């Protein structure tokens, strides 16, 4: 079963003094393009987190973040007295020099200034990190499940489009014999219009056979059928089908283009255009396959 590269996962965990929220989302990308935001308290685990994400998600543009919300009544922040006094004196001196009124609510202004509040970071113990790691895996599980659901929709679309191309290829067949006779009649008509022109009918038949062989599309049809079959078989591979499906669509495109260049028949060319349209829709969606 194929997976999409698009997905989203979110999980939370409640600790005695904090709430941990893990969010991860992914979009399509040729390689793994990973962006990680981790609070400083868990920074030492960043390499392990990156390794886990790479192993679980394989490919895609991935944004990963851990958010920590303090739920304890006790605060870990403290007022930096020296910085607070420095800001106070600077603002007061500027007020006197510039003739500007001092703030009516000093604390509201001062506590918003940089470095007035300092935070005491507490290292996460092994038990806490185990809870965070479980939460990360839960978020990744959600994203993988999301990818599988999106993949099922893509698979249904691919099966429909591949079937459409096969039906269009079959619809071409009735025009092939008709096309040969029309080409032959058109050439004979053109020759007969030339006054006092005589030609060797045996040589003409030989040249016609050579010309018609160049218009033959049986090989292209056979190869295209094989590509369509291989595409459907690849959908059932275990993982990493995206790049392989992309290569197969390129080969399908070559056979369809060659068929169009050899068509020399209005109805056949119209059917080829429809085949190209179906293939383009496949190509667009294959970019989303893991």
PDB file of C-alpha atoms in Angstrom:
ATOM      1  CA  UNK A   1       0.000   0.000   0.000  1.00  0.00           C
ATOM      2  CA  UNK A   2       1.348   3.421  -0.919  1.00  0.00           C
ATOM      3  CA  UNK A   3       1.621   6.346   1.472  1.00  0.00           C
ATOM      4  CA  UNK A   4       1.289  10.037   0.761  1.00  0.00           C
ATOM      5  CA  UNK A   5       4.000  12.391   1.981  1.00  0.00           C
ATOM      6  CA  UNK A   6       1.305  14.757   3.280  1.00  0.00           C
ATOM      7  CA  UNK A   7       0.337  14.269   6.912  1.00  0.00           C
ATOM      8  CA  UNK A   8      -0.200  15.753  10.352  1.00  0.00           C
ATOM      9  CA  UNK A   9       0.124  14.370  13.856  1.00  0.00           C
ATOM     10  CA  UNK A  10      -0.354  15.817  17.333  1.00  0.00           C
ATOM     11  CA  UNK A  11      -0.068  14.303  20.813  1.00  0.00           C
ATOM     12  CA  UNK A  12      -0.002  15.674  24.371  1.00  0.00           C
ATOM     13  CA  UNK A  13       1.163  14.472  27.768  1.00  0.00           C
ATOM     14  CA  UNK A  14       0.414  15.874  31.233  1.00  0.00           C
ATOM     15  CA  UNK A  15       3.218  15.917  33.795  1.00  0.00           C
ATOM     16  CA  UNK A  16       2.977  17.067  37.395  1.00  0.00           C
ATOM     17  CA  UNK A  17       4.146  20.573  36.580  1.00  0.00           C
ATOM     18  CA  UNK A  18       3.934  20.920  32.794  1.00  0.00           C
ATOM     19  CA  UNK A  19       2.009  19.998  29.671  1.00  0.00           C
ATOM     20  CA  UNK A  20       3.961  18.595  26.702  1.00  0.00           C
ATOM     21  CA  UNK A  21       2.579  19.017  23.183  1.00  0.00           C
ATOM     22  CA  UNK A  22       4.222  17.451  20.134  1.00  0.00           C
ATOM     23  CA  UNK A  23       3.212  18.500  16.607  1.00  0.00           C
ATOM     24  CA  UNK A  24       4.579  17.143  13.332  1.00  0.00           C
ATOM     25  CA  UNK A  25       3.467  17.836   9.765  1.00  0.00           C
ATOM     26  CA  UNK A  26       4.890  16.839   6.397  1.00  0.00           C
ATOM     27  CA  UNK A  27       4.586  17.792   2.736  1.00  0.00           C
ATOM     28  CA  UNK A  28       6.105  16.305  -0.411  1.00  0.00           C
ATOM     29  CA  UNK A  29       9.837  16.667  -1.060  1.00  0.00           C
ATOM     30  CA  UNK A  30      12.467  14.756  -3.037  1.00  0.00           C
ATOM     31  CA  UNK A  31      14.463  14.052   0.134  1.00  0.00           C
ATOM     32  CA  UNK A  32      13.950  14.388   3.865  1.00  0.00           C
ATOM     33  CA  UNK A  33      13.894  18.124   4.601  1.00  0.00           C
ATOM     34  CA  UNK A  34      13.611  18.273   8.393  1.00  0.00           C
ATOM     35  CA  UNK A  35      12.993  21.308  10.592  1.00  0.00           C
ATOM     36  CA  UNK A  36      13.072  20.650  14.363  1.00  0.00           C
ATOM     37  CA  UNK A  37      12.126  22.972  17.235  1.00  0.00           C
ATOM     38  CA  UNK A  38      12.908  21.587  20.687  1.00  0.00           C
ATOM     39  CA  UNK A  39      12.963  23.447  24.036  1.00  0.00           C
ATOM     40  CA  UNK A  40      16.403  23.831  25.585  1.00  0.00           C
ATOM     41  CA  UNK A  41      15.497  21.412  28.378  1.00  0.00           C
ATOM     42  CA  UNK A  42      15.379  18.593  25.791  1.00  0.00           C
ATOM     43  CA  UNK A  43      18.124  19.822  23.443  1.00  0.00           C
ATOM     44  CA  UNK A  44      20.499  17.009  24.295  1.00  0.00           C
ATOM     45  CA  UNK A  45      17.996  14.586  22.753  1.00  0.00           C
ATOM     46  CA  UNK A  46      17.763  16.417  19.409  1.00  0.00           C
ATOM     47  CA  UNK A  47      19.987  13.975  17.483  1.00  0.00           C
ATOM     48  CA  UNK A  48      17.928  11.034  18.742  1.00  0.00           C
ATOM     49  CA  UNK A  49      14.725  12.814  17.726  1.00  0.00           C
ATOM     50  CA  UNK A  50      16.072  13.541  14.244  1.00  0.00           C
ATOM     51  CA  UNK A  51      17.148   9.922  13.838  1.00  0.00           C
ATOM     52  CA  UNK A  52      13.713   8.675  14.923  1.00  0.00           C
ATOM     53  CA  UNK A  53      11.880  10.991  12.501  1.00  0.00           C
ATOM     54  CA  UNK A  54      14.163  10.006   9.604  1.00  0.00           C
ATOM     55  CA  UNK A  55      13.561   6.320  10.306  1.00  0.00           C
ATOM     56  CA  UNK A  56       9.791   6.641  10.667  1.00  0.00           C
ATOM     57  CA  UNK A  57       9.001   9.155   7.913  1.00  0.00           C
ATOM     58  CA  UNK A  58      11.814   8.485   5.371  1.00  0.00           C
ATOM     59  CA  UNK A  59      11.049  11.396   3.038  1.00  0.00           C
ATOM     60  CA  UNK A  60       9.200  14.709   2.862  1.00  0.00           C
ATOM     61  CA  UNK A  61       9.402  18.304   4.078  1.00  0.00           C
ATOM     62  CA  UNK A  62       8.841  17.741   7.801  1.00  0.00           C
ATOM     63  CA  UNK A  63       8.197  20.384  10.479  1.00  0.00           C
ATOM     64  CA  UNK A  64       8.537  19.031  14.022  1.00  0.00           C
ATOM     65  CA  UNK A  65       8.010  20.939  17.271  1.00  0.00           C
ATOM     66  CA  UNK A  66       7.765  20.258  21.007  1.00  0.00           C
ATOM     67  CA  UNK A  67       5.894  22.836  23.114  1.00  0.00           C
ATOM     68  CA  UNK A  68       6.102  22.985  26.914  1.00  0.00           C
ATOM     69  CA  UNK A  69       3.424  24.755  28.990  1.00  0.00           C
ATOM     70  CA  UNK A  70       4.110  25.320  32.681  1.00  0.00           C
ATOM     71  CA  UNK A  71       1.054  24.228  34.718  1.00  0.00           C
ATOM     72  CA  UNK A  72       2.627  24.520  38.164  1.00  0.00           C
ATOM     73  CA  UNK A  73       1.504  27.251  40.563  1.00  0.00           C
ATOM     74  CA  UNK A  74       5.139  27.790  41.396  1.00  0.00           C
ATOM     75  CA  UNK A  75       7.004  29.830  38.824  1.00  0.00           C
ATOM     76  CA  UNK A  76      10.540  29.128  37.671  1.00  0.00           C
ATOM     77  CA  UNK A  77      11.065  32.739  36.591  1.00  0.00           C
ATOM     78  CA  UNK A  78      12.718  35.408  38.753  1.00  0.00           C
ATOM     79  CA  UNK A  79      13.069  39.158  38.415  1.00  0.00           C
ATOM     80  CA  UNK A  80      16.575  40.239  37.527  1.00  0.00           C
ATOM     81  CA  UNK A  81      16.878  43.095  40.025  1.00  0.00           C
ATOM     82  CA  UNK A  82      19.982  44.743  38.534  1.00  0.00           C
ATOM     83  CA  UNK A  83      18.530  44.810  35.028  1.00  0.00           C
ATOM     84  CA  UNK A  84      15.204  46.132  36.336  1.00  0.00           C
ATOM     85  CA  UNK A  85      16.886  49.005  38.215  1.00  0.00           C
ATOM     86  CA  UNK A  86      19.032  49.852  35.191  1.00  0.00           C
ATOM     87  CA  UNK A  87      15.985  50.110  32.937  1.00  0.00           C
ATOM     88  CA  UNK A  88      14.169  52.201  35.569  1.00  0.00           C
ATOM     89  CA  UNK A  89      16.997  54.722  35.867  1.00  0.00           C
ATOM     90  CA  UNK A  90      17.481  54.967  32.101  1.00  0.00           C
ATOM     91  CA  UNK A  91      13.787  55.619  31.474  1.00  0.00           C
ATOM     92  CA  UNK A  92      13.618  58.168  34.320  1.00  0.00           C
ATOM     93  CA  UNK A  93      16.703  60.060  33.058  1.00  0.00           C
ATOM     94  CA  UNK A  94      15.359  60.064  29.476  1.00  0.00           C
ATOM     95  CA  UNK A  95      12.042  61.394  30.747  1.00  0.00           C
ATOM     96  CA  UNK A  96      13.724  64.335  32.473  1.00  0.00           C
ATOM     97  CA  UNK A  97      15.968  65.160  29.498  1.00  0.00           C
ATOM     98  CA  UNK A  98      13.262  64.893  26.862  1.00  0.00           C
ATOM     99  CA  UNK A  99      10.397  66.265  28.911  1.00  0.00           C
ATOM    100  CA  UNK A 100       8.337  63.092  28.470  1.00  0.00           C
ATOM    101  CA  UNK A 101       6.055  61.784  31.222  1.00  0.00           C
ATOM    102  CA  UNK A 102       7.195  58.659  33.006  1.00  0.00           C
ATOM    103  CA  UNK A 103       4.978  55.551  32.657  1.00  0.00           C
ATOM    104  CA  UNK A 104       1.883  55.479  34.842  1.00  0.00           C
ATOM    105  CA  UNK A 105       2.379  51.732  35.416  1.00  0.00           C
ATOM    106  CA  UNK A 106       6.102  51.099  35.808  1.00  0.00           C
ATOM    107  CA  UNK A 107       5.917  47.335  36.224  1.00  0.00           C
ATOM    108  CA  UNK A 108       3.788  46.821  33.156  1.00  0.00           C
ATOM    109  CA  UNK A 109       6.507  48.490  31.099  1.00  0.00           C
ATOM    110  CA  UNK A 110       9.601  47.164  32.864  1.00  0.00           C
ATOM    111  CA  UNK A 111       8.582  43.494  33.004  1.00  0.00           C
ATOM    112  CA  UNK A 112       8.208  43.407  29.224  1.00  0.00           C
ATOM    113  CA  UNK A 113      11.765  44.582  28.578  1.00  0.00           C
ATOM    114  CA  UNK A 114      14.451  42.065  27.558  1.00  0.00           C
ATOM    115  CA  UNK A 115      16.191  40.072  30.312  1.00  0.00           C
ATOM    116  CA  UNK A 116      14.140  41.536  33.167  1.00  0.00           C
ATOM    117  CA  UNK A 117      12.790  38.062  33.848  1.00  0.00           C
ATOM    118  CA  UNK A 118      15.245  35.190  34.059  1.00  0.00           C
ATOM    119  CA  UNK A 119      14.230  31.562  33.931  1.00  0.00           C
ATOM    120  CA  UNK A 120      15.768  28.657  35.742  1.00  0.00           C
ATOM    121  CA  UNK A 121      15.978  25.789  33.302  1.00  0.00           C
ATOM    122  CA  UNK A 122      15.566  22.366  34.874  1.00  0.00           C
ATOM    123  CA  UNK A 123      17.109  19.346  33.198  1.00  0.00           C
ATOM    124  CA  UNK A 124      14.691  16.583  32.242  1.00  0.00           C
ATOM    125  CA  UNK A 125      15.296  13.311  34.056  1.00  0.00           C
ATOM    126  CA  UNK A 126      15.134   9.905  32.378  1.00  0.00           C
ATOM    127  CA  UNK A 127      11.533   9.267  33.432  1.00  0.00           C
ATOM    128  CA  UNK A 128      10.340  12.585  32.018  1.00  0.00           C
ATOM    129  CA  UNK A 129      12.140  12.021  28.725  1.00  0.00           C
ATOM    130  CA  UNK A 130      10.541   8.576  28.411  1.00  0.00           C
ATOM    131  CA  UNK A 131       7.116  10.246  28.611  1.00  0.00           C
ATOM    132  CA  UNK A 132       8.175  12.849  26.020  1.00  0.00           C
ATOM    133  CA  UNK A 133       9.559  10.115  23.723  1.00  0.00           C
ATOM    134  CA  UNK A 134       6.272   8.187  23.958  1.00  0.00           C
ATOM    135  CA  UNK A 135       4.399  11.388  23.064  1.00  0.00           C
ATOM    136  CA  UNK A 136       6.660  11.916  20.050  1.00  0.00           C
ATOM    137  CA  UNK A 137       5.928   8.382  18.845  1.00  0.00           C
ATOM    138  CA  UNK A 138       2.185   8.938  19.282  1.00  0.00           C
ATOM    139  CA  UNK A 139       2.360  12.070  17.100  1.00  0.00           C
ATOM    140  CA  UNK A 140       4.389  10.186  14.482  1.00  0.00           C
ATOM    141  CA  UNK A 141       1.876   7.317  14.582  1.00  0.00           C
ATOM    142  CA  UNK A 142      -0.908   9.784  13.838  1.00  0.00           C
ATOM    143  CA  UNK A 143       1.018  11.283  10.936  1.00  0.00           C
ATOM    144  CA  UNK A 144       1.792   7.847   9.444  1.00  0.00           C
ATOM    145  CA  UNK A 145      -1.889   6.886   9.715  1.00  0.00           C
ATOM    146  CA  UNK A 146      -2.802  10.162   7.999  1.00  0.00           C
ATOM    147  CA  UNK A 147      -0.311   9.329   5.235  1.00  0.00           C
ATOM    148  CA  UNK A 148      -1.857   5.888   4.770  1.00  0.00           C
ATOM    149  CA  UNK A 149      -5.362   7.339   4.414  1.00  0.00           C
ATOM    150  CA  UNK A 150      -4.126   9.868   1.856  1.00  0.00           C
ATOM    151  CA  UNK A 151      -2.225   7.057   0.119  1.00  0.00           C
ATOM    152  CA  UNK A 152      -5.412   4.985  -0.226  1.00  0.00           C
ATOM    153  CA  UNK A 153      -7.108   7.885  -2.024  1.00  0.00           C
ATOM    154  CA  UNK A 154      -4.094   8.276  -4.320  1.00  0.00           C
ATOM    155  CA  UNK A 155      -4.073   4.538  -5.046  1.00  0.00           C
ATOM    156  CA  UNK A 156      -7.753   4.614  -6.058  1.00  0.00           C
ATOM    157  CA  UNK A 157      -7.028   7.577  -8.333  1.00  0.00           C
ATOM    158  CA  UNK A 158      -4.039   5.840  -9.959  1.00  0.00           C
ATOM    159  CA  UNK A 159      -5.999   2.640 -10.616  1.00  0.00           C
ATOM    160  CA  UNK A 160      -8.747   4.660 -12.300  1.00  0.00           C
ATOM    161  CA  UNK A 161      -6.310   6.675 -14.445  1.00  0.00           C
ATOM    162  CA  UNK A 162      -4.303   3.594 -15.476  1.00  0.00           C
ATOM    163  CA  UNK A 163      -7.554   1.885 -16.483  1.00  0.00           C
ATOM    164  CA  UNK A 164      -8.534   4.956 -18.521  1.00  0.00           C
ATOM    165  CA  UNK A 165      -5.225   4.910 -20.407  1.00  0.00           C
ATOM    166  CA  UNK A 166      -5.657   1.191 -21.130  1.00  0.00           C
ATOM    167  CA  UNK A 167      -9.182   1.770 -22.452  1.00  0.00           C
ATOM    168  CA  UNK A 168      -8.026   4.646 -24.646  1.00  0.00           C
ATOM    169  CA  UNK A 169      -5.235   2.491 -26.046  1.00  0.00           C
ATOM    170  CA  UNK A 170      -7.804  -0.197 -26.929  1.00  0.00           C
ATOM    171  CA  UNK A 171     -10.006   2.460 -28.542  1.00  0.00           C
ATOM    172  CA  UNK A 172      -7.144   3.290 -30.941  1.00  0.00           C
ATOM    173  CA  UNK A 173      -7.038  -0.189 -32.482  1.00  0.00           C
ATOM    174  CA  UNK A 174     -10.071   0.087 -34.821  1.00  0.00           C
ATOM    175  CA  UNK A 175      -8.512   3.110 -36.519  1.00  0.00           C
ATOM    176  CA  UNK A 176      -5.175   1.442 -37.270  1.00  0.00           C
ATOM    177  CA  UNK A 177      -6.289  -0.571 -40.334  1.00  0.00           C
ATOM    178  CA  UNK A 178      -8.433   2.288 -41.591  1.00  0.00           C
ATOM    179  CA  UNK A 179      -5.451   4.617 -41.274  1.00  0.00           C
ATOM    180  CA  UNK A 180      -3.253   2.431 -43.534  1.00  0.00           C
ATOM    181  CA  UNK A 181      -5.846   2.345 -46.319  1.00  0.00           C
ATOM    182  CA  UNK A 182      -6.380   6.101 -46.101  1.00  0.00           C
ATOM    183  CA  UNK A 183      -2.635   6.783 -46.327  1.00  0.00           C
ATOM    184  CA  UNK A 184      -2.286   4.435 -49.302  1.00  0.00           C
ATOM    185  CA  UNK A 185      -5.295   5.973 -51.110  1.00  0.00           C
ATOM    186  CA  UNK A 186      -4.005   9.505 -50.473  1.00  0.00           C
ATOM    187  CA  UNK A 187      -0.597   8.713 -51.988  1.00  0.00           C
ATOM    188  CA  UNK A 188      -2.108   7.008 -55.056  1.00  0.00           C
ATOM    189  CA  UNK A 189      -4.461   9.935 -55.588  1.00  0.00           C
ATOM    190  CA  UNK A 190      -1.525  12.344 -55.424  1.00  0.00           C
ATOM    191  CA  UNK A 191       0.451  10.289 -57.968  1.00  0.00           C
ATOM    192  CA  UNK A 192      -2.465  10.091 -60.404  1.00  0.00           C
ATOM    193  CA  UNK A 193      -2.744  13.858 -60.443  1.00  0.00           C
ATOM    194  CA  UNK A 194       0.712  14.122 -61.992  1.00  0.00           C
ATOM    195  CA  UNK A 195       0.312  14.231 -65.795  1.00  0.00           C
ATOM    196  CA  UNK A 196       2.140  11.653 -67.909  1.00  0.00           C
ATOM    197  CA  UNK A 197       3.575  10.058 -64.811  1.00  0.00           C
ATOM    198  CA  UNK A 198       4.070   6.338 -64.764  1.00  0.00           C
ATOM    199  CA  UNK A 199       5.375   4.332 -61.829  1.00  0.00           C
ATOM    200  CA  UNK A 200       6.376   0.774 -61.075  1.00  0.00           C
ATOM    201  CA  UNK A 201       3.475  -0.708 -59.107  1.00  0.00           C
ATOM    202  CA  UNK A 202       5.646  -3.464 -57.615  1.00  0.00           C
ATOM    203  CA  UNK A 203       8.193  -0.908 -56.413  1.00  0.00           C
ATOM    204  CA  UNK A 204       5.319   1.215 -55.138  1.00  0.00           C
ATOM    205  CA  UNK A 205       3.993  -1.703 -53.067  1.00  0.00           C
ATOM    206  CA  UNK A 206       7.450  -2.293 -51.600  1.00  0.00           C
ATOM    207  CA  UNK A 207       7.810   1.350 -50.633  1.00  0.00           C
ATOM    208  CA  UNK A 208       4.300   1.344 -49.159  1.00  0.00           C
ATOM    209  CA  UNK A 209       5.114  -1.670 -47.006  1.00  0.00           C
ATOM    210  CA  UNK A 210       8.267   0.091 -45.751  1.00  0.00           C
ATOM    211  CA  UNK A 211       6.311   3.300 -45.092  1.00  0.00           C
ATOM    212  CA  UNK A 212       3.471   1.509 -43.294  1.00  0.00           C
ATOM    213  CA  UNK A 213       5.942  -0.402 -41.124  1.00  0.00           C
ATOM    214  CA  UNK A 214       7.265   2.944 -39.921  1.00  0.00           C
ATOM    215  CA  UNK A 215       3.709   3.853 -38.856  1.00  0.00           C
ATOM    216  CA  UNK A 216       3.178   0.573 -37.002  1.00  0.00           C
ATOM    217  CA  UNK A 217       2.523   1.097 -33.259  1.00  0.00           C
ATOM    218  CA  UNK A 218       2.262  -2.525 -32.102  1.00  0.00           C
ATOM    219  CA  UNK A 219       5.582  -2.319 -30.240  1.00  0.00           C
ATOM    220  CA  UNK A 220       4.552   0.909 -28.540  1.00  0.00           C
ATOM    221  CA  UNK A 221       1.240  -0.619 -27.468  1.00  0.00           C
ATOM    222  CA  UNK A 222       2.954  -3.719 -26.094  1.00  0.00           C
ATOM    223  CA  UNK A 223       5.472  -1.685 -24.113  1.00  0.00           C
ATOM    224  CA  UNK A 224       2.771   0.648 -22.821  1.00  0.00           C
ATOM    225  CA  UNK A 225       0.698  -2.317 -21.623  1.00  0.00           C
ATOM    226  CA  UNK A 226       3.748  -3.627 -19.771  1.00  0.00           C
ATOM    227  CA  UNK A 227       4.318  -0.222 -18.157  1.00  0.00           C
ATOM    228  CA  UNK A 228       0.668  -0.004 -17.059  1.00  0.00           C
ATOM    229  CA  UNK A 229       0.897  -3.469 -15.521  1.00  0.00           C
ATOM    230  CA  UNK A 230       4.203  -2.678 -13.802  1.00  0.00           C
ATOM    231  CA  UNK A 231       2.766   0.554 -12.398  1.00  0.00           C
ATOM    232  CA  UNK A 232      -0.108  -1.331 -10.736  1.00  0.00           C
ATOM    233  CA  UNK A 233       2.278  -3.988  -9.403  1.00  0.00           C
ATOM    234  CA  UNK A 234       4.521  -1.303  -7.908  1.00  0.00           C
ATOM    235  CA  UNK A 235       1.585   0.108  -5.942  1.00  0.00           C
ATOM    236  CA  UNK A 236       1.716  -3.079  -3.849  1.00  0.00           C
ATOM    237  CA  UNK A 237       5.419  -2.822  -2.988  1.00  0.00           C
ATOM    238  CA  UNK A 238       6.268  -2.519   0.696  1.00  0.00           C
ATOM    239  CA  UNK A 239       7.614   1.065   0.755  1.00  0.00           C
ATOM    240  CA  UNK A 240       9.331   3.860  -1.166  1.00  0.00           C
ATOM    241  CA  UNK A 241       7.280   3.481  -4.342  1.00  0.00           C
ATOM    242  CA  UNK A 242       7.179   7.200  -5.186  1.00  0.00           C
ATOM    243  CA  UNK A 243      10.433   7.485  -7.136  1.00  0.00           C
ATOM    244  CA  UNK A 244       9.883   4.175  -8.947  1.00  0.00           C
ATOM    245  CA  UNK A 245       6.369   5.222  -9.994  1.00  0.00           C
ATOM    246  CA  UNK A 246       7.854   8.474 -11.294  1.00  0.00           C
ATOM    247  CA  UNK A 247      10.291   6.567 -13.512  1.00  0.00           C
ATOM    248  CA  UNK A 248       7.493   4.337 -14.829  1.00  0.00           C
ATOM    249  CA  UNK A 249       5.354   7.354 -15.781  1.00  0.00           C
ATOM    250  CA  UNK A 250       8.294   8.734 -17.766  1.00  0.00           C
ATOM    251  CA  UNK A 251       8.470   5.500 -19.777  1.00  0.00           C
ATOM    252  CA  UNK A 252       4.699   5.556 -20.291  1.00  0.00           C
ATOM    253  CA  UNK A 253       5.002   9.097 -21.607  1.00  0.00           C
ATOM    254  CA  UNK A 254       7.618   8.051 -24.173  1.00  0.00           C
ATOM    255  CA  UNK A 255       5.379   5.323 -25.605  1.00  0.00           C
ATOM    256  CA  UNK A 256       2.335   7.609 -25.723  1.00  0.00           C
ATOM    257  CA  UNK A 257       4.343  10.374 -27.432  1.00  0.00           C
ATOM    258  CA  UNK A 258       5.728   7.948 -30.019  1.00  0.00           C
ATOM    259  CA  UNK A 259       2.216   6.651 -30.689  1.00  0.00           C
ATOM    260  CA  UNK A 260       1.078  10.220 -31.274  1.00  0.00           C
ATOM    261  CA  UNK A 261       3.931  10.977 -33.672  1.00  0.00           C
ATOM    262  CA  UNK A 262       3.107   7.848 -35.696  1.00  0.00           C
ATOM    263  CA  UNK A 263      -0.674   8.273 -35.598  1.00  0.00           C
ATOM    264  CA  UNK A 264      -1.222  10.217 -38.826  1.00  0.00           C
ATOM    265  CA  UNK A 265      -4.939   9.968 -38.116  1.00  0.00           C
ATOM    266  CA  UNK A 266      -7.246  12.564 -36.537  1.00  0.00           C
ATOM    267  CA  UNK A 267      -9.212  10.248 -34.241  1.00  0.00           C
ATOM    268  CA  UNK A 268      -6.066   8.449 -33.117  1.00  0.00           C
ATOM    269  CA  UNK A 269      -4.358  11.735 -32.286  1.00  0.00           C
ATOM    270  CA  UNK A 270      -7.387  12.843 -30.279  1.00  0.00           C
ATOM    271  CA  UNK A 271      -7.225   9.630 -28.243  1.00  0.00           C
ATOM    272  CA  UNK A 272      -3.499  10.147 -27.694  1.00  0.00           C
ATOM    273  CA  UNK A 273      -4.206  13.654 -26.350  1.00  0.00           C
ATOM    274  CA  UNK A 274      -6.662  12.143 -23.862  1.00  0.00           C
ATOM    275  CA  UNK A 275      -4.042   9.574 -22.822  1.00  0.00           C
ATOM    276  CA  UNK A 276      -1.548  12.383 -22.234  1.00  0.00           C
ATOM    277  CA  UNK A 277      -4.091  14.210 -20.070  1.00  0.00           C
ATOM    278  CA  UNK A 278      -4.658  11.117 -17.920  1.00  0.00           C
ATOM    279  CA  UNK A 279      -0.902  10.605 -17.590  1.00  0.00           C
ATOM    280  CA  UNK A 280      -0.295  14.214 -16.548  1.00  0.00           C
ATOM    281  CA  UNK A 281      -2.812  13.806 -13.724  1.00  0.00           C
ATOM    282  CA  UNK A 282      -0.934  10.700 -12.599  1.00  0.00           C
ATOM    283  CA  UNK A 283       2.414  12.532 -12.718  1.00  0.00           C
ATOM    284  CA  UNK A 284       1.090  15.379 -10.568  1.00  0.00           C
ATOM    285  CA  UNK A 285      -0.075  13.021  -7.843  1.00  0.00           C
ATOM    286  CA  UNK A 286       2.959  10.716  -7.985  1.00  0.00           C
ATOM    287  CA  UNK A 287       4.964  13.638  -6.577  1.00  0.00           C
ATOM    288  CA  UNK A 288       3.022  13.166  -3.328  1.00  0.00           C
ATOM    289  CA  UNK A 289       3.816   9.457  -2.998  1.00  0.00           C
ATOM    290  CA  UNK A 290       6.384   8.430  -0.385  1.00  0.00           C
TER     291      UNK A 290
END
